[in-house]
Coordinates of C-alpha atoms and ligand atoms in Angstrom, one line a residue:
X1 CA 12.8 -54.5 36.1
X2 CA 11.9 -58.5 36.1
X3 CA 9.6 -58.6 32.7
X4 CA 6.2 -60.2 33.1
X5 CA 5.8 -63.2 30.9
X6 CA 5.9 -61.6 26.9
X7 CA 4.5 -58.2 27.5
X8 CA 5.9 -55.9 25.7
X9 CA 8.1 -52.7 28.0
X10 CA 5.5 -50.3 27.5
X11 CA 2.8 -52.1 29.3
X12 CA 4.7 -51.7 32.5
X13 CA 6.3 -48.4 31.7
X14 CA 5.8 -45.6 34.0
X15 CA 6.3 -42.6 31.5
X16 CA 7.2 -38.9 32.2
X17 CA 6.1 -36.0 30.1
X18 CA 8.6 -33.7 29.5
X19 CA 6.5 -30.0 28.7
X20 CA 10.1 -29.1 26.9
X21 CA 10.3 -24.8 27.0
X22 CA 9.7 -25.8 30.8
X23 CA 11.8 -28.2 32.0
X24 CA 15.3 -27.0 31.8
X25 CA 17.6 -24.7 30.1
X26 CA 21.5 -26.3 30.4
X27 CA 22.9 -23.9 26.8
X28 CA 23.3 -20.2 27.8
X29 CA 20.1 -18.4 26.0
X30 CA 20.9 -17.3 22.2
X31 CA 19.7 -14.1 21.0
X32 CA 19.8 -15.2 17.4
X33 CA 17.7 -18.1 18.5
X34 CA 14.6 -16.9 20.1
X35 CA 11.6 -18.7 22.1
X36 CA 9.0 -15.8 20.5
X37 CA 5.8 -17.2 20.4
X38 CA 4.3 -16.0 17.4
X39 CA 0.8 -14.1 17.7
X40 CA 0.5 -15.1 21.4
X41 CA -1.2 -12.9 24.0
X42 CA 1.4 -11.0 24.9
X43 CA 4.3 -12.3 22.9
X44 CA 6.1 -9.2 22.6
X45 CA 7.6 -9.8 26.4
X46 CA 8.8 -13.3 25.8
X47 CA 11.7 -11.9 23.7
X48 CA 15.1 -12.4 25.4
X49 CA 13.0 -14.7 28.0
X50 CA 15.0 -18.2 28.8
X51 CA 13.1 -21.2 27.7
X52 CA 13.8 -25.2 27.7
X53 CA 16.2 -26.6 25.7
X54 CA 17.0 -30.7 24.6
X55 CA 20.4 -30.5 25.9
X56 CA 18.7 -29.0 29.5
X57 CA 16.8 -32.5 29.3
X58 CA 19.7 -34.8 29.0
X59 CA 21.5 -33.1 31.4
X60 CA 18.8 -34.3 33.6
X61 CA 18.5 -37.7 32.6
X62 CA 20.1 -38.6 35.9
X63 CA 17.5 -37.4 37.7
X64 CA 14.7 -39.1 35.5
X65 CA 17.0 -42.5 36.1
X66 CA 17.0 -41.8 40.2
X67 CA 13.7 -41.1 40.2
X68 CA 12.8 -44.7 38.4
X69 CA 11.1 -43.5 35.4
X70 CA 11.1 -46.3 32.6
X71 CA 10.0 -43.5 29.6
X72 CA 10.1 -40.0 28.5
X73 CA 7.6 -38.3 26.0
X74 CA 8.9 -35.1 24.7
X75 CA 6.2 -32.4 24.0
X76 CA 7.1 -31.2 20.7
X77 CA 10.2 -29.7 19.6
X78 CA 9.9 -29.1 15.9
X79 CA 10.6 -26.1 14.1
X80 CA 7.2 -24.0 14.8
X81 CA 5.9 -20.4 15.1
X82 CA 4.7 -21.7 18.8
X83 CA 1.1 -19.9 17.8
X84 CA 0.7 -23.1 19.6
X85 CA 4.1 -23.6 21.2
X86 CA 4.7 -26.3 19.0
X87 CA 1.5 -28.1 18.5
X88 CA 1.6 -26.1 14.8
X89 CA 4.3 -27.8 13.2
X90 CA 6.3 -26.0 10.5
X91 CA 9.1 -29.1 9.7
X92 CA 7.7 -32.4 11.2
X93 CA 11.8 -33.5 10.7
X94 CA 13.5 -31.0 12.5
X95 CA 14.8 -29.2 15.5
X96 CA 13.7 -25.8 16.7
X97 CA 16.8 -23.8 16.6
X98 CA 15.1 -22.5 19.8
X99 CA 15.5 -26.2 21.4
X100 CA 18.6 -27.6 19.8
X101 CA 19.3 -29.2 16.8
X102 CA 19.0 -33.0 15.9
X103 CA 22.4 -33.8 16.9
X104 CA 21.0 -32.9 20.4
X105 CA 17.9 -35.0 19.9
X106 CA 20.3 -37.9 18.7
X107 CA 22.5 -37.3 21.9
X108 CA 19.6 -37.3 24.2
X109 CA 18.2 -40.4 22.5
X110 CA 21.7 -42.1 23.2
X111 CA 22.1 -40.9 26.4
X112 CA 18.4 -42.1 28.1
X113 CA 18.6 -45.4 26.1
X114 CA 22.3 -45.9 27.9
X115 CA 20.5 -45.0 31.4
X116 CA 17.4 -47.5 30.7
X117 CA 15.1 -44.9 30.2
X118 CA 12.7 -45.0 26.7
X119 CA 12.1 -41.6 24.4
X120 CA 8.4 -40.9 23.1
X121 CA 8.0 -38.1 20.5
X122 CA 4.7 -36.2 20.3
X123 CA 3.3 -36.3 16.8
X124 CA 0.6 -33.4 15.7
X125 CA -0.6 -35.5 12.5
X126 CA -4.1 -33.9 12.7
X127 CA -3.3 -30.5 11.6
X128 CA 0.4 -28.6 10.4
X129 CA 1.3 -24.9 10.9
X130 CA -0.2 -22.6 8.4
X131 CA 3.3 -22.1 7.5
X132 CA 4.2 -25.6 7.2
X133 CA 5.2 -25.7 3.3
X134 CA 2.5 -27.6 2.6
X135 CA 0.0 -25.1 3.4
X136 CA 2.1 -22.5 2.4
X137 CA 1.8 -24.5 -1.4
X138 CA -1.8 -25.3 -0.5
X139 CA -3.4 -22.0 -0.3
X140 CA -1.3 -20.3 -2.7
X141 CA -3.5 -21.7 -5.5
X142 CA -6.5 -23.6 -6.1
X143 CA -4.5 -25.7 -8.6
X144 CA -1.4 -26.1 -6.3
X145 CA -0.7 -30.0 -6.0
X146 CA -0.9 -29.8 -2.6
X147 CA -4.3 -28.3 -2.9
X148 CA -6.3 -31.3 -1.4
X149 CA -3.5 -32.0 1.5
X150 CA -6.1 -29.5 3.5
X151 CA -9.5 -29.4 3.4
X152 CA -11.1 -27.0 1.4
X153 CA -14.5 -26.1 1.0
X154 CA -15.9 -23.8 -1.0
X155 CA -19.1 -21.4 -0.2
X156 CA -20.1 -18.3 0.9
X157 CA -17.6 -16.7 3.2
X158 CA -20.5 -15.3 5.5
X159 CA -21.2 -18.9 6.0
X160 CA -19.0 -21.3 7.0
X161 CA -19.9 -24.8 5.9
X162 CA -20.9 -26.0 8.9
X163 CA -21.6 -25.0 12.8
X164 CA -18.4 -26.7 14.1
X165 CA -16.1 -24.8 16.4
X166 CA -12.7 -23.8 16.9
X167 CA -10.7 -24.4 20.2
X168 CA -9.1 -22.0 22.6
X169 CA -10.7 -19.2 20.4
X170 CA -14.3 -18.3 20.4
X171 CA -15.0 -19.0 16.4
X172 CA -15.7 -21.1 14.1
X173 CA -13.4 -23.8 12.6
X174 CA -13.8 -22.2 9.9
X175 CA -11.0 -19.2 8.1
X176 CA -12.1 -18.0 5.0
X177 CA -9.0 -17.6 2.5
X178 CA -9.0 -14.4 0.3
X179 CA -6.3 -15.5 -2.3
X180 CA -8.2 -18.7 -3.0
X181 CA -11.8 -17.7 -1.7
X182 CA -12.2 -20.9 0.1
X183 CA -12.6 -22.1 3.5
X184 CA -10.2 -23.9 5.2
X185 CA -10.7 -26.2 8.4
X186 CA -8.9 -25.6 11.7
X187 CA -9.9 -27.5 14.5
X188 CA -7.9 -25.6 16.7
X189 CA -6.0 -22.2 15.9
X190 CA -6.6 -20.6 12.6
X191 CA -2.7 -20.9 12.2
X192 CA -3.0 -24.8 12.9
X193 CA -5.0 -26.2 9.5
X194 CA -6.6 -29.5 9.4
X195 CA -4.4 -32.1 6.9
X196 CA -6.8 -33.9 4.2
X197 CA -6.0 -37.6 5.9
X198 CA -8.6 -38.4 3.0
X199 CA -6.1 -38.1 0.9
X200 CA -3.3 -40.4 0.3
X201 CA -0.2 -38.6 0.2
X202 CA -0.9 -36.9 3.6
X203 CA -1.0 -40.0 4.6
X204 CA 2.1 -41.1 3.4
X205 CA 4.3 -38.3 4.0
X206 CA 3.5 -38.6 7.6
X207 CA 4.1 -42.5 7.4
X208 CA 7.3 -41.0 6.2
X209 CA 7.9 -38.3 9.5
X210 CA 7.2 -41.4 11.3
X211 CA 10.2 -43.5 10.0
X212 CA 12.6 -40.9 10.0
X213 CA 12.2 -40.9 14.1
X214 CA 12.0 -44.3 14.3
X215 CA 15.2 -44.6 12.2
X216 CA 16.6 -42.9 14.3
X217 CA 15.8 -44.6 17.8
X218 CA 12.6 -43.1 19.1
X219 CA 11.1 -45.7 21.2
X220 CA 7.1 -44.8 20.5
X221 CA 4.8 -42.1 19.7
X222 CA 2.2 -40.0 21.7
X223 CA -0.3 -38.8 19.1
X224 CA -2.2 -35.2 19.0
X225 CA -6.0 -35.5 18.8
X226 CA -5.5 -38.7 16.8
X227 CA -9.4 -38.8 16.8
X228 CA -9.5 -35.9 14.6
X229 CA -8.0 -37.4 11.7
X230 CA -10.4 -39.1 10.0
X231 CA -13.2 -36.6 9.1
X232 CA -16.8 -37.6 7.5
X233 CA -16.7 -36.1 3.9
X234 CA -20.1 -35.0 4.6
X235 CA -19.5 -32.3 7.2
X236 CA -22.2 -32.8 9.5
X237 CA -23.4 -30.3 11.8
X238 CA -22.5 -30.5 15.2
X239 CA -26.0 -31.8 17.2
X240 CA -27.4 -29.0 18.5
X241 CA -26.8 -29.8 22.4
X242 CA -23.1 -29.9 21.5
X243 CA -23.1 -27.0 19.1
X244 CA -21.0 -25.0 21.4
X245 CA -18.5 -27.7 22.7
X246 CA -15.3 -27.9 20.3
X247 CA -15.2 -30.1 17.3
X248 CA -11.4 -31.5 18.5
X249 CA -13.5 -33.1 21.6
X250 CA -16.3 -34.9 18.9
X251 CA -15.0 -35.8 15.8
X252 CA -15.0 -39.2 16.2
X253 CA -15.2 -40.8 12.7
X254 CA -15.1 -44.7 11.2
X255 CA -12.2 -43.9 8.6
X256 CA -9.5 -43.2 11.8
X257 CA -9.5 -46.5 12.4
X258 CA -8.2 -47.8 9.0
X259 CA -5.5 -45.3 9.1
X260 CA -4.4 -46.5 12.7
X261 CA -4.3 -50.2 11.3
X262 CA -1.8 -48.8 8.4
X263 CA 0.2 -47.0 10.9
X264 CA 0.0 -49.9 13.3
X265 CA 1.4 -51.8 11.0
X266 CA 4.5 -49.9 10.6
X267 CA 5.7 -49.6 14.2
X268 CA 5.2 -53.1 14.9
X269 CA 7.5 -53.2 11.5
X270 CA 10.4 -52.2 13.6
X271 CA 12.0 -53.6 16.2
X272 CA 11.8 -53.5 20.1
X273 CA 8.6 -53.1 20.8
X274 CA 7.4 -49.4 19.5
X275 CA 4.3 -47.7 20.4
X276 CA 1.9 -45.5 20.3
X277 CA -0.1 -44.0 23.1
X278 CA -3.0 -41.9 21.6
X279 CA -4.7 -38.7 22.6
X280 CA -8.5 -39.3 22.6
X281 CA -10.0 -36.8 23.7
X282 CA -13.7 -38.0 23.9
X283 CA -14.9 -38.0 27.3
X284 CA -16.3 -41.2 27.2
X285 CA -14.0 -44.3 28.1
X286 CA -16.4 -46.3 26.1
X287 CA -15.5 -44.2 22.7
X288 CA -12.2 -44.0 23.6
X289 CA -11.8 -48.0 24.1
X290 CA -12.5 -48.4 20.4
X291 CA -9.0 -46.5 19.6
X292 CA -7.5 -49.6 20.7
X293 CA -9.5 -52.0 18.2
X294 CA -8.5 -55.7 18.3
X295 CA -4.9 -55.3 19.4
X296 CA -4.5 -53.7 15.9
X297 CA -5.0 -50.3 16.2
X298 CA -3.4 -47.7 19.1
X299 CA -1.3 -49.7 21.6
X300 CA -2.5 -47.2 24.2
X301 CA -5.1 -44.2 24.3
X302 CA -5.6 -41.7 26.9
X303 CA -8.4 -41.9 28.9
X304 CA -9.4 -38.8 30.4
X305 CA -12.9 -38.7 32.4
X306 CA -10.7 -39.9 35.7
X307 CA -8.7 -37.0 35.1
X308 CA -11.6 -34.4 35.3
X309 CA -13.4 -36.3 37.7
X310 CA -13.5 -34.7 41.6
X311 CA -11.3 -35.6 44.4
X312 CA -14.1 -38.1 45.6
X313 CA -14.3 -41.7 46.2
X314 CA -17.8 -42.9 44.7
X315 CA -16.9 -40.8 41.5
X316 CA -13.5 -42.4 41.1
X317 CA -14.8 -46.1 41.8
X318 CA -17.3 -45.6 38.7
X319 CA -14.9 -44.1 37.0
X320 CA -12.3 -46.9 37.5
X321 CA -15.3 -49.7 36.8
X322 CA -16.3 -47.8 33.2
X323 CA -12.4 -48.8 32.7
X324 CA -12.4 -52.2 33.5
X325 CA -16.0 -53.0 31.9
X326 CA -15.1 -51.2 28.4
X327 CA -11.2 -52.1 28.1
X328 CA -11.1 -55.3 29.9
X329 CA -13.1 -57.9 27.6
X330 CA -11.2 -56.3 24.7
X331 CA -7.5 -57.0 26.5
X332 CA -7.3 -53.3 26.1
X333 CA -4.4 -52.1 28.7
X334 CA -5.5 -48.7 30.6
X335 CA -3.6 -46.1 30.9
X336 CA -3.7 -43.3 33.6
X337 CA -3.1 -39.4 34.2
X338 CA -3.7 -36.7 37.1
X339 CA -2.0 -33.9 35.0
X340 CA -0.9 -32.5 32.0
X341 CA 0.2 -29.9 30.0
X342 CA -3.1 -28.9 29.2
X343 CA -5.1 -28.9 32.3
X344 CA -4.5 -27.2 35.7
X345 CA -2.0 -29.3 38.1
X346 CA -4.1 -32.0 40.2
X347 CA -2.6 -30.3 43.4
X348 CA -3.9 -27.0 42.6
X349 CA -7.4 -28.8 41.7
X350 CA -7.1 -31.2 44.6
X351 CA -6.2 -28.2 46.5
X352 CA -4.0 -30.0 49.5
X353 CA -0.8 -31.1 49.5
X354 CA -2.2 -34.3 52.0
X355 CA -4.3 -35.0 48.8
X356 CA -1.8 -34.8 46.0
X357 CA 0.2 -37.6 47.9
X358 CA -2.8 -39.9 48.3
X359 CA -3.7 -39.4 44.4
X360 CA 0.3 -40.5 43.9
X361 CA -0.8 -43.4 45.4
X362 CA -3.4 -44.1 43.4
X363 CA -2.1 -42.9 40.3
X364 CA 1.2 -45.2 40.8
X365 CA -1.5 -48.5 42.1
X366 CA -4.1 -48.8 39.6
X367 CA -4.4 -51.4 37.0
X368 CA -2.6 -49.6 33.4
X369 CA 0.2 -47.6 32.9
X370 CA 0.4 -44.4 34.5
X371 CA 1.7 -40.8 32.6
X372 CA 3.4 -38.8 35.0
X373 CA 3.6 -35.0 34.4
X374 CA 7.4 -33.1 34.9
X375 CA 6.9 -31.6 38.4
X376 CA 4.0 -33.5 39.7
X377 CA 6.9 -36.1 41.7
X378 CA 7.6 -32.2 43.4
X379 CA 4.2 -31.7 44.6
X380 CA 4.2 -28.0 42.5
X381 CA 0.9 -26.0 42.0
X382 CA 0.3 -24.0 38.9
X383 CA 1.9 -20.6 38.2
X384 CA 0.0 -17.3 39.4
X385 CA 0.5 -15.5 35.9
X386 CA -0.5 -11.7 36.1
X387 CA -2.5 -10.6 32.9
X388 CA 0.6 -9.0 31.4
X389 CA 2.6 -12.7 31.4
X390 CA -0.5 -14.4 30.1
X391 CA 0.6 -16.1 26.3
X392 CA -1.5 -19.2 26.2
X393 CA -4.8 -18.2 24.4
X394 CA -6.2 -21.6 25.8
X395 CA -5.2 -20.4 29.6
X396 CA -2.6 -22.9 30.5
X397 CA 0.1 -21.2 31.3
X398 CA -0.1 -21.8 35.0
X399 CA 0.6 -25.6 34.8
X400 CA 3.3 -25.2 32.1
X401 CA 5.5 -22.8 34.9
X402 CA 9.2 -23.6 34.5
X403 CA 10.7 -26.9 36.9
X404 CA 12.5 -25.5 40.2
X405 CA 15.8 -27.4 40.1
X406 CA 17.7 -25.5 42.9
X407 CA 16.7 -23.2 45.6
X408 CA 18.0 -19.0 44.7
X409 CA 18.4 -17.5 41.5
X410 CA 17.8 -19.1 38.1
X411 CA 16.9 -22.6 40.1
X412 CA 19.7 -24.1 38.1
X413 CA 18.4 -23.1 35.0
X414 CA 21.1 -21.2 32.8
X415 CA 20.7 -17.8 32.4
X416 CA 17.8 -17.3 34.5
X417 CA 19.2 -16.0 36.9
X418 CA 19.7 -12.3 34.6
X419 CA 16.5 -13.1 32.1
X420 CA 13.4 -14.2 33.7
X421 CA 11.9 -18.0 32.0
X422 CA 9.3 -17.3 29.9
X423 CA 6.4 -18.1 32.3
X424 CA 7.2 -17.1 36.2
X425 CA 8.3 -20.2 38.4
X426 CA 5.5 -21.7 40.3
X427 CA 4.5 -21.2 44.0
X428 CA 7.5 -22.0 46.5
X429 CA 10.2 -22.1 44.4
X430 CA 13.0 -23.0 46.8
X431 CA 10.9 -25.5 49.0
X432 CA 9.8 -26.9 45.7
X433 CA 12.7 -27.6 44.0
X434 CA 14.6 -30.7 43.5
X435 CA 17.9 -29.9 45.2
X436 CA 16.0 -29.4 48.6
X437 CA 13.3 -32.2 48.3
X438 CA 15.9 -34.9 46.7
X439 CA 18.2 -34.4 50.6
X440 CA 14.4 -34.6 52.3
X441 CA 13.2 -38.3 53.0
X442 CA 9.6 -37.0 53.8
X443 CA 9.4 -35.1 50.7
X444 CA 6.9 -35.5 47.9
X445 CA 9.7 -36.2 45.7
X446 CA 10.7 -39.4 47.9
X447 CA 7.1 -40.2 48.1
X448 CA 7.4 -41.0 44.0
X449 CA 10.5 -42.2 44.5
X450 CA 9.7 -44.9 46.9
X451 CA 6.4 -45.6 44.7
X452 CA 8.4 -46.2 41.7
X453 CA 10.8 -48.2 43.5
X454 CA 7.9 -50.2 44.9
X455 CA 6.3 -51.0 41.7
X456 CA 9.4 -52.3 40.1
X457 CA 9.7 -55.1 42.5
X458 CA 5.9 -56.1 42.3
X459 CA 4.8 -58.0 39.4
X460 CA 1.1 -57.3 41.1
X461 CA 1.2 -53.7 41.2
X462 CA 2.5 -53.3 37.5
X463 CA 0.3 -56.4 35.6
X464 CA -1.7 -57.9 38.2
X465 CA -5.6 -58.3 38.3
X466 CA -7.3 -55.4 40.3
X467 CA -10.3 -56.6 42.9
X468 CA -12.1 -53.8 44.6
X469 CA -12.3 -54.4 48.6
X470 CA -15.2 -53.0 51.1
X471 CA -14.6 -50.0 52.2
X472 CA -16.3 -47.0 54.2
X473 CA -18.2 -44.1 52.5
X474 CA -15.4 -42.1 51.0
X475 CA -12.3 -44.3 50.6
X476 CA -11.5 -46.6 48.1
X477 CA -9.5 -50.1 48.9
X478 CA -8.8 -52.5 46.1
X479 CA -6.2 -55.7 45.7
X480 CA -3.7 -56.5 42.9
X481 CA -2.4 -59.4 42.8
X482 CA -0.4 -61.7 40.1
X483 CA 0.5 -65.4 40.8
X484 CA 1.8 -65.0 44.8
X485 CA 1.8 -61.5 44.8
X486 CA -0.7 -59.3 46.6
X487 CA -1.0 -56.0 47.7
X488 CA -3.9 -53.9 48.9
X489 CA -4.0 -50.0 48.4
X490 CA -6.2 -47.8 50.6
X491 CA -7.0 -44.4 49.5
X492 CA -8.8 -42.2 52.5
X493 CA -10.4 -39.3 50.0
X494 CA -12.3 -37.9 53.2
X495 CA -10.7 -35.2 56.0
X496 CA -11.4 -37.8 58.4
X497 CA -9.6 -40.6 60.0
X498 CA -11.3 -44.3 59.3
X499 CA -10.5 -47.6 60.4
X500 CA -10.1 -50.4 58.6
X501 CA -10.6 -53.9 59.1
X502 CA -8.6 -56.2 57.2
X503 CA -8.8 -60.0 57.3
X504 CA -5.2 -60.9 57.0
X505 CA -2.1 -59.4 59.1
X506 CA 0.0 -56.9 56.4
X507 CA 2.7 -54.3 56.5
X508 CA 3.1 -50.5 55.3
X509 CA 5.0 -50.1 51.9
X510 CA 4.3 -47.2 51.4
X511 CA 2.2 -44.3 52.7
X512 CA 1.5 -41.2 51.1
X513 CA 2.3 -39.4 55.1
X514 CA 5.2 -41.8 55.3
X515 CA 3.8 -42.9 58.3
X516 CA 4.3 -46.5 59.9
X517 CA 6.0 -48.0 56.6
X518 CA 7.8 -50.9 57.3
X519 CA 5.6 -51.9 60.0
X520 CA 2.4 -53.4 60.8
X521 CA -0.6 -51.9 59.6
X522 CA -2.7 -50.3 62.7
X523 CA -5.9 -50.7 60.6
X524 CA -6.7 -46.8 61.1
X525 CA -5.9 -44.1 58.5
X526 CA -5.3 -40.3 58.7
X527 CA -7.0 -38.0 57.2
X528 CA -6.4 -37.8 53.1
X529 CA -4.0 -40.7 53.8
X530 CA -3.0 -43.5 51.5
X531 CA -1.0 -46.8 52.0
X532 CA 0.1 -50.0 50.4
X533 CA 0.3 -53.0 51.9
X534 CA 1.7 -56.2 51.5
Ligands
NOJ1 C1 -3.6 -31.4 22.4 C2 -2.3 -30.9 23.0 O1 -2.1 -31.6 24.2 C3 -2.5 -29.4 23.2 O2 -1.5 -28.8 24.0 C4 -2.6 -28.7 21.9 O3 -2.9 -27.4 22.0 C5 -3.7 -29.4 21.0 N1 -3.7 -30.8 21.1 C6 -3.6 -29.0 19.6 O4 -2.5 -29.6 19.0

């Protein structure tokens, strides 16, 4: 890929999130090393289940390089009880034995970097496992040195100290400590404790977790609920409007920002351009843009309100326009996501197959970097997960169902095909999976593929301006262009066919049907169809 001017890789990058117990399993399942969530719903079951493991990733590597990705971000893989599966950290410098080991993390690092491709590591710095050492030392005593790495409150324990609340549980954020009789903050799980970032050595020990990946090749950071760091010492109430919404989507406080200048400080320390890409989840693009501060603070942040907004035209266009009014004047790049690990997939929310094409489109055309999630490029819909496979308290198990790799038993992961994965495959397995749809040019798979290609070759599509067109009521058209290069991208959101006037002859690069590329443009669209043109 031709680099644009001085901008650093990541600006460019198209990066793939790896949900890692569900991509693949490549080392036959070890008894003695067990993917057991602990104190899931219905963890019990999951023993002797096949899950992910890092040497299942690098073995697909080749896949990640054919399919044109330029970065992978690895959901964690530390050693963890997985109350969380592995957003409550027990050894921020370590391999789950369940996963690997950090030779295998050193191998896949190697590997990727040989084959082009750039490896992110999710760090959890707002809160550790409540068997992390640290709070291990921290509640066993009020005068523990690693008392204040948590925060403490004392009070009445038929009162919390204030009206915040958990996530994925119905409670307070709040868990009153017998030993100690204190209070202790969790903005999530009670087994995920908040760290003290007040306090200096929290702050420098995970400085310190930082290093140690960077030493040892990791290309950049995504960050967990990096919002939630910086908490006022006060402890206000939540307003009452908001009392019921979880504190992990409004903490929002001042001292965050000094921290990320620290920490900004040391990637930019090393290097090859490392980064971090920042998980603000405020729903409101104008809160999040102030993650980035001047250039000095997060590289990127997450944006979400596109992703929960509708299948719909009008609500995209504003939503696109709150993006380039708050992160334009600030040089603020944008970054861009249909689907996660946390939310359902955007074809089971789009509910068509016609419409998760056109969204590729989009998602692949729009001015920022885009965050693919593992299984999107195959089109796959959550999981149906009967009650009795339910783990997830938050209810995400569907989207986090294992990756299809071959039609039959197993779908090429090892030992699947005698022990069931951990969550149940999703809809259509064999159609689904890669081995059919990579020898199937009108695949979904080949739709990415060609996208990818496509934006590789445009300097316009990756850094160019974006310039919204006219369109009809209920499709979107905008222009990129950079220098010489222009293309236009129409996105039909509507069940109807439109034409489309255009001003200047152009061809079909790609559509989201496949459909007429390489040839003129007719100036009519199908139904849910997408195109760009150049
Ligand atoms: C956001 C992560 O994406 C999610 O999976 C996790 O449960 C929470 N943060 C808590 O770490």
């Amino acid at each position: 890929m031709t680099r644009v001017g001085s901008r650093p890789w990541w600006r460019d990058a198209v990066t793939y999130e790896v949900y890692v117990p569900s991509f693949r399993r490549a080392r036959p399942p070890d008894p003695d090393r067990p993917f057991v969530p602990f104190g899931a719903v219905n963890a019990g079951r999951l023993a002797g289940h096949v899950a992910g493991d890092l040497e299942g990733i690098r073995s697909r590597l080749e896949y990640l390089e054919w399919l044109g990705v330029d970065a992978v971000w690895l959901t964690p893989f530390y050693p963890s009880p997985l109350a969380d599966f592995g957003y409550d950290v027990s050894d921020y410098c370590d391999v789950n034995p369940a996963f690997g080991t950090l030779a295998d993390y050193d191998a896949l690092v190697d590997e990727a970097h040989r084959r082009g491709i750039r490896i992110l590591v999710d760090w959890v710095p707002n809160h550790s496992s409540d068997r992390h050492p640290w709070f291990v030392e921290s509640r066993s005593s009020r005068a523990s040195d690693r008392r204040d790495w948590y925060v403490w409150r004392d009070g009445d324990p038929d009162r919390p100290p204030n009206n915040w609340r958990a996530t994925f549980v119905d409670a307070p954020a709040w868990t009153w400590d017998e030993r100690t009789g204190a209070w202790y903050l969790h903005l999530f799980l009670p087994e995920q404790p908040d760290l003290n970032w007040a306090n200096p050595e929290v702050e420098a020990a995970m400085t310190d977790v930082l290093r140690f990946w960077l030493d040892r090749g990791t290309d950049g950071f995504r960050i967990d609920v990096v919002h939630g760091i910086g908490k006022d010492p006060a402890l206000p109430d939540a307003p009452a409007e908001t009392a019921a919404v979880p504190w992990s989507a409004q903490n929002d406080h001042e001292s965050t920002h000094a921290i990320l200048r620290r920490l900004r400080r040391v990637l930019d320390s090393y290097p090859g351009d490392r980064y971090m890409v920042g998980e603000v989840f405020l729903l409101s693009t104008a809160k999040v843009a102030r993650y980035y501060g001047h250039d000095d603070e997060l590289h990127l942040a997450f944006n979400f309100p596109p992703l929960f907004a509708p299948w719909d035209a009008e609500k995209w266009r504003e939503r696109i326009d709150r993006v380039e009014e708050e992160l334009g004047p600030r040089g603020a790049w944008p970054t861009w996501v249909l689907s996660n690990h946390d939310v359902k997939r955007h074809h089971t929310r789009y509910g068509s197959e016609a419409r998760a094409r056109a969204a590729a489109v989009l998602l692949l055309t729009l001015r920022g970097a885009p965050y693919l999630y593992m299984g999107e490029e195959l089109g796959l819909e959550d999981a149906v997960v009967p009650p009795n496979a339910v783990v997830d308290p938050g209810g995400r198990d569907g989207c986090r169902a294992p990756i299809p790799w071959a039609p039959g038993p197993g779908h090429g992961w090892e030992g699947a095909d005698r022990v069931p994965t951990w969550l149940p495959w999703p809809p259509d397995p064999d159609a689904r999976s890669v081995e059919v749809q990579r020898s199937d040019p009108g695949s979904m798979l080949q739709l990415y593929r060609r996208l990818l290609a496509l934006r590789r070759t445009s300097p316009a599509l990756r850094a160019g301006s974006w310039e919204p067109l006219p369109a009809p009521p209920g499709v979107l058209s905008y222009r990129r262009s950079l220098d010489d290069d222009s293309r236009v991208v129409i996105v039909n959101y509507t069940t109807s066919s439109h034409s489309i006037p255009l001003e200047e002859p152009l061809s079909v690069q790609v559509s989201s049907t496949g459909r007429g590329e390489g040839t003129r443009f007719s100036g009519r669209l199908d139904p849910d169809e997408a195109v760009v043109l150049g």
